[in-house]
PDB file of C-alpha atoms in Angstrom:
ATOM      1  CA  MET V1148      -2.459  -4.449 -22.927  1.00 34.00           C
ATOM      2  CA  SER V1149      -5.121  -6.772 -21.729  1.00 38.00           C
ATOM      3  CA  ALA V1150      -7.562  -4.766 -19.432  1.00 40.00           C
ATOM      4  CA  ASP V1151      -6.573  -6.720 -16.375  1.00 44.00           C
ATOM      5  CA  GLU V1152      -2.501  -3.870 -16.542  1.00 46.00           C
ATOM      6  CA  THR V1153      -1.444  -1.099 -16.981  1.00 50.00           C
ATOM      7  CA  TYR V1154       1.665   0.249 -18.352  1.00 47.00           C
ATOM      8  CA  THR V1155       3.494   3.443 -17.939  1.00 50.00           C
ATOM      9  CA  ASP V1156       7.094   3.691 -19.053  1.00 48.00           C
ATOM     10  CA  GLY V1157       8.017   2.156 -21.955  1.00 48.00           C
ATOM     11  CA  GLY V1158       4.692  -1.228 -21.460  1.00 50.00           C
ATOM     12  CA  ARG V1159       6.200  -2.511 -18.249  1.00 51.00           C
ATOM     13  CA  PRO V1160       2.842  -3.912 -15.963  1.00 66.00           C
ATOM     14  CA  TYR V1161       2.451  -1.638 -12.568  1.00 85.00           C
ATOM     15  CA  ALA V1162      -0.230  -2.836 -11.604  1.00 83.00           C
ATOM     16  CA  ASP V1163      -1.034  -5.523 -12.797  1.00 87.00           C
ATOM     17  CA  ALA V1164      -3.969  -8.194 -12.076  1.00 89.00           C
ATOM     18  CA  ALA V1165      -2.333 -10.869 -10.813  1.00 91.00           C
ATOM     19  CA  THR V1166      -0.650  -8.926  -8.593  1.00 93.00           C
ATOM     20  CA  ILE V1167      -3.040  -7.164  -7.766  1.00 94.00           C
ATOM     21  CA  ARG V1168      -5.028 -10.022  -6.131  1.00 94.00           C
ATOM     22  CA  ARG V1169      -1.645 -11.422  -4.443  1.00 94.00           C
ATOM     23  CA  ILE V1170      -1.038  -8.545  -2.294  1.00 96.00           C
ATOM     24  CA  LEU V1171      -4.763  -8.022  -1.206  1.00 96.00           C
ATOM     25  CA  ARG V1172      -5.048 -11.929   0.006  1.00 94.00           C
ATOM     26  CA  ASP V1173      -2.101 -13.297   0.192  1.00 94.00           C
ATOM     27  CA  SER V1174       0.671 -11.499   1.175  1.00 94.00           C
ATOM     28  CA  GLY V1175      -1.498 -10.748   4.906  1.00 95.00           C
ATOM     29  CA  ASP V1176      -3.621  -8.828   6.812  1.00 96.00           C
ATOM     30  CA  THR V1177      -1.468  -5.887   8.777  1.00 98.00           C
ATOM     31  CA  TRP V1178      -1.066  -3.067   6.057  1.00 98.00           C
ATOM     32  CA  ALA V1179       0.608   0.251   7.646  1.00 98.00           C
ATOM     33  CA  VAL V1180      -0.100   2.713   6.044  1.00 98.00           C
ATOM     34  CA  VAL V1181       2.708   6.254   5.054  1.00 98.00           C
ATOM     35  CA  GLY V1182       1.101   8.992   5.219  1.00 97.00           C
ATOM     36  CA  LEU V1183      -2.426   7.426   7.736  1.00 97.00           C
ATOM     37  CA  SER V1184      -3.431  11.145  10.226  1.00 96.00           C
ATOM     38  CA  GLY V1185      -6.531  11.577  11.690  1.00 95.00           C
ATOM     39  CA  ASN V1186      -7.361  14.074   9.300  1.00 95.00           C
ATOM     40  CA  ARG V1187     -10.528  12.420   7.916  1.00 96.00           C
ATOM     41  CA  SER V1188     -10.756  14.459   4.539  1.00 96.00           C
ATOM     42  CA  ARG V1189      -7.243  13.052   3.531  1.00 95.00           C
ATOM     43  CA  ALA V1190      -7.608  10.052   0.539  1.00 95.00           C
ATOM     44  CA  ALA V1191      -5.575   7.967   2.938  1.00 96.00           C
ATOM     45  CA  TYR V1192      -8.014   7.948   5.715  1.00 97.00           C
ATOM     46  CA  GLY V1193     -10.852   6.702   3.513  1.00 96.00           C
ATOM     47  CA  VAL V1194      -8.382   4.304   1.948  1.00 97.00           C
ATOM     48  CA  ALA V1195      -7.905   2.415   5.824  1.00 97.00           C
ATOM     49  CA  GLU V1196     -11.343   2.708   6.471  1.00 96.00           C
ATOM     50  CA  VAL V1197     -12.075   0.721   4.006  1.00 96.00           C
ATOM     51  CA  LEU V1198      -9.267  -1.565   4.485  1.00 96.00           C
ATOM     52  CA  GLN V1199     -10.945  -2.123   7.972  1.00 96.00           C
ATOM     53  CA  ARG V1200     -13.816  -2.753   6.785  1.00 94.00           C
ATOM     54  CA  PHE V1201     -12.081  -6.045   4.576  1.00 94.00           C
ATOM     55  CA  GLY V1202     -10.551  -7.973   7.330  1.00 94.00           C
ATOM     56  CA  LYS V1203      -7.359  -5.882   7.417  1.00 97.00           C
ATOM     57  CA  ARG V1204      -5.196  -4.389  10.804  1.00 97.00           C
ATOM     58  CA  VAL V1205      -4.674  -0.252   9.241  1.00 98.00           C
ATOM     59  CA  VAL V1206      -1.525   0.595  11.253  1.00 98.00           C
ATOM     60  CA  PRO V1207      -1.502   4.382  11.027  1.00 98.00           C
ATOM     61  CA  VAL V1208       2.428   5.711   9.855  1.00 98.00           C
ATOM     62  CA  HIS V1209       3.063   9.411   9.373  1.00 96.00           C
ATOM     63  CA  PRO V1210       5.040  12.188  11.972  1.00 95.00           C
ATOM     64  CA  LYS V1211       2.167  12.588  13.946  1.00 94.00           C
ATOM     65  CA  ALA V1212       2.011   9.053  14.796  1.00 95.00           C
ATOM     66  CA  GLU V1213      -1.779   9.173  16.245  1.00 94.00           C
ATOM     67  CA  THR V1214      -4.333   6.848  16.434  1.00 96.00           C
ATOM     68  CA  VAL V1215      -6.105   6.173  13.439  1.00 97.00           C
ATOM     69  CA  HIS V1216      -9.566   4.008  13.227  1.00 96.00           C
ATOM     70  CA  GLY V1217      -9.055   2.572  16.684  1.00 96.00           C
ATOM     71  CA  GLU V1218      -5.324   1.620  16.261  1.00 97.00           C
ATOM     72  CA  GLN V1219      -2.050   3.218  17.853  1.00 97.00           C
ATOM     73  CA  GLY V1220       0.737   5.119  14.771  1.00 97.00           C
ATOM     74  CA  TYR V1221       4.085   4.845  14.280  1.00 98.00           C
ATOM     75  CA  ALA V1222       6.656   7.909  12.648  1.00 97.00           C
ATOM     76  CA  SER V1223       7.961   6.178  10.869  1.00 97.00           C
ATOM     77  CA  LEU V1224       8.235   1.686   9.025  1.00 98.00           C
ATOM     78  CA  ALA V1225      10.933   1.168  11.378  1.00 97.00           C
ATOM     79  CA  ASP V1226       8.823   2.092  14.806  1.00 98.00           C
ATOM     80  CA  ILE V1227       6.992  -0.794  13.852  1.00 98.00           C
ATOM     81  CA  PRO V1228       6.794  -3.361  16.644  1.00 98.00           C
ATOM     82  CA  PHE V1229       5.753  -6.068  14.911  1.00 98.00           C
ATOM     83  CA  PRO V1230       5.807  -7.476  11.553  1.00 97.00           C
ATOM     84  CA  VAL V1231       4.263  -5.955   8.381  1.00 98.00           C
ATOM     85  CA  ASP V1232       2.814  -7.568   5.116  1.00 98.00           C
ATOM     86  CA  VAL V1233       2.216  -4.579   3.250  1.00 98.00           C
ATOM     87  CA  VAL V1234       2.798  -1.061   2.837  1.00 98.00           C
ATOM     88  CA  ASP V1235       0.571   0.868   1.706  1.00 98.00           C
ATOM     89  CA  VAL V1236       2.350   4.624   0.567  1.00 98.00           C
ATOM     90  CA  PHE V1237       0.236   7.608   0.681  1.00 96.00           C
ATOM     91  CA  VAL V1238       2.887  10.014   0.412  1.00 95.00           C
ATOM     92  CA  ASN V1239       4.424  12.475  -3.505  1.00 94.00           C
ATOM     93  CA  SER V1240       6.664  10.442  -5.885  1.00 94.00           C
ATOM     94  CA  GLU V1241       9.145  11.989  -4.699  1.00 95.00           C
ATOM     95  CA  LEU V1242       9.329  10.631  -1.655  1.00 96.00           C
ATOM     96  CA  ALA V1243       8.146   7.333  -2.601  1.00 97.00           C
ATOM     97  CA  GLY V1244      11.271   5.483  -3.463  1.00 97.00           C
ATOM     98  CA  GLY V1245      12.367   6.286   0.752  1.00 98.00           C
ATOM     99  CA  VAL V1246       9.153   4.920   1.805  1.00 98.00           C
ATOM    100  CA  ALA V1247       9.471   1.527  -0.603  1.00 98.00           C
ATOM    101  CA  ASP V1248      13.357   1.486   0.108  1.00 98.00           C
ATOM    102  CA  GLU V1249      12.099   1.210   4.278  1.00 98.00           C
ATOM    103  CA  ALA V1250       9.277  -1.528   3.607  1.00 98.00           C
ATOM    104  CA  VAL V1251      12.416  -3.665   2.415  1.00 98.00           C
ATOM    105  CA  ALA V1252      14.531  -2.762   5.051  1.00 98.00           C
ATOM    106  CA  VAL V1253      11.665  -4.033   7.420  1.00 98.00           C
ATOM    107  CA  GLY V1254      10.571  -7.017   6.148  1.00 98.00           C
ATOM    108  CA  ALA V1255       7.107  -6.042   4.186  1.00 98.00           C
ATOM    109  CA  LYS V1256       5.597  -8.652   1.167  1.00 98.00           C
ATOM    110  CA  ALA V1257       4.685  -6.454  -1.089  1.00 98.00           C
ATOM    111  CA  VAL V1258       4.231  -2.136  -1.597  1.00 98.00           C
ATOM    112  CA  TRP V1259       1.362  -0.517  -3.211  1.00 98.00           C
ATOM    113  CA  PHE V1260       1.659   2.811  -4.957  1.00 97.00           C
ATOM    114  CA  GLN V1261      -1.868   4.848  -4.232  1.00 96.00           C
ATOM    115  CA  LEU V1262      -2.999   6.649  -7.047  1.00 93.00           C
ATOM    116  CA  GLY V1263      -1.082   8.996  -8.951  1.00 92.00           C
ATOM    117  CA  VAL V1264       2.022   7.763  -6.752  1.00 95.00           C
ATOM    118  CA  VAL V1265       4.427   6.636  -9.510  1.00 93.00           C
ATOM    119  CA  ASP V1266       8.308   5.806  -9.151  1.00 95.00           C
ATOM    120  CA  PRO V1267       9.411   3.713 -11.654  1.00 94.00           C
ATOM    121  CA  ASP V1268      13.666   3.321 -10.446  1.00 95.00           C
ATOM    122  CA  ALA V1269      11.740   2.544  -6.619  1.00 97.00           C
ATOM    123  CA  TYR V1270       9.320  -0.144  -8.076  1.00 95.00           C
ATOM    124  CA  GLY V1271      12.609  -1.395  -9.900  1.00 94.00           C
ATOM    125  CA  ARG V1272      14.259  -1.717  -6.840  1.00 96.00           C
ATOM    126  CA  THR V1273      11.923  -2.846  -4.974  1.00 97.00           C
ATOM    127  CA  ARG V1274      10.562  -5.831  -7.837  1.00 95.00           C
ATOM    128  CA  ALA V1275      14.634  -7.153  -6.990  1.00 96.00           C
ATOM    129  CA  ALA V1276      14.513  -7.439  -3.034  1.00 97.00           C
ATOM    130  CA  GLY V1277      11.122 -10.167  -4.112  1.00 96.00           C
ATOM    131  CA  LEU V1278       8.690  -7.392  -2.622  1.00 97.00           C
ATOM    132  CA  ASP V1279       5.379  -7.593  -5.136  1.00 96.00           C
ATOM    133  CA  MET V1280       4.225  -3.727  -5.602  1.00 96.00           C
ATOM    134  CA  VAL V1281       1.671  -1.821  -7.396  1.00 96.00           C
ATOM    135  CA  MET V1282       1.837   1.702  -8.388  1.00 95.00           C
ATOM    136  CA  ASP V1283      -0.771   4.120  -9.150  1.00 93.00           C
ATOM    137  CA  ARG V1284      -3.544   2.007  -7.436  1.00 93.00           C
ATOM    138  CA  CYS V1285      -5.918   2.332  -5.001  1.00 94.00           C
ATOM    139  CA  PRO V1286      -6.828  -1.060  -2.963  1.00 95.00           C
ATOM    140  CA  ALA V1287     -10.159   0.098  -1.799  1.00 95.00           C
ATOM    141  CA  ILE V1288     -11.274   0.200  -4.908  1.00 93.00           C
ATOM    142  CA  GLU V1289      -9.552  -2.965  -5.887  1.00 93.00           C
ATOM    143  CA  ILE V1290     -10.742  -5.370  -3.247  1.00 91.00           C
ATOM    144  CA  PRO V1291     -14.445  -4.558  -3.079  1.00 87.00           C
ATOM    145  CA  GLN V1292     -13.597  -6.608  -7.049  1.00 85.00           C
ATOM    146  CA  LEU V1293     -12.904  -9.651  -5.388  1.00 80.00           C
ATOM    147  CA  GLY V1294     -15.661 -10.440  -4.515  1.00 67.00           C
ATOM    148  CA  GLY V1295     -15.393 -11.231  -0.401  1.00 51.00           C
ATOM    149  CA  ARG V1296     -13.958 -11.014   2.266  1.00 49.00           C
ATOM    150  CA  ALA V1297      -9.698 -10.473   0.813  1.00 51.00           C
TER     151      ALA V1297
END
């Protein structure tokens, strides 16, 4: 295993450097952040702020459908009335697979499961549908390492 890869589940790569770079640089700038609410103490709030600082449009997805960081929130991915490029998932692993399936259904280009969010079956389904996917990593940690604007 190289320093640029993270392996789990018998050696399958879930976070290789090329995929991370492709999602952050080439997949598009509209990121739906599932689990993002106005609660400033939650990790999603701070990560969304970093994504915005690097030029990403952050769309909050949460049952409360709150406006966060100046962006209108939606109760579900299906409620967003415009295309989403990347779905960033801040729900627990038991719920994350369903969100990945919704991301495929709405035509997202990539799915990003946050630190601690792991579902190997969802990874397989999402990749089989042709989407890029990263699990158990944080874009707020990765994006500054790309240097400059993502």
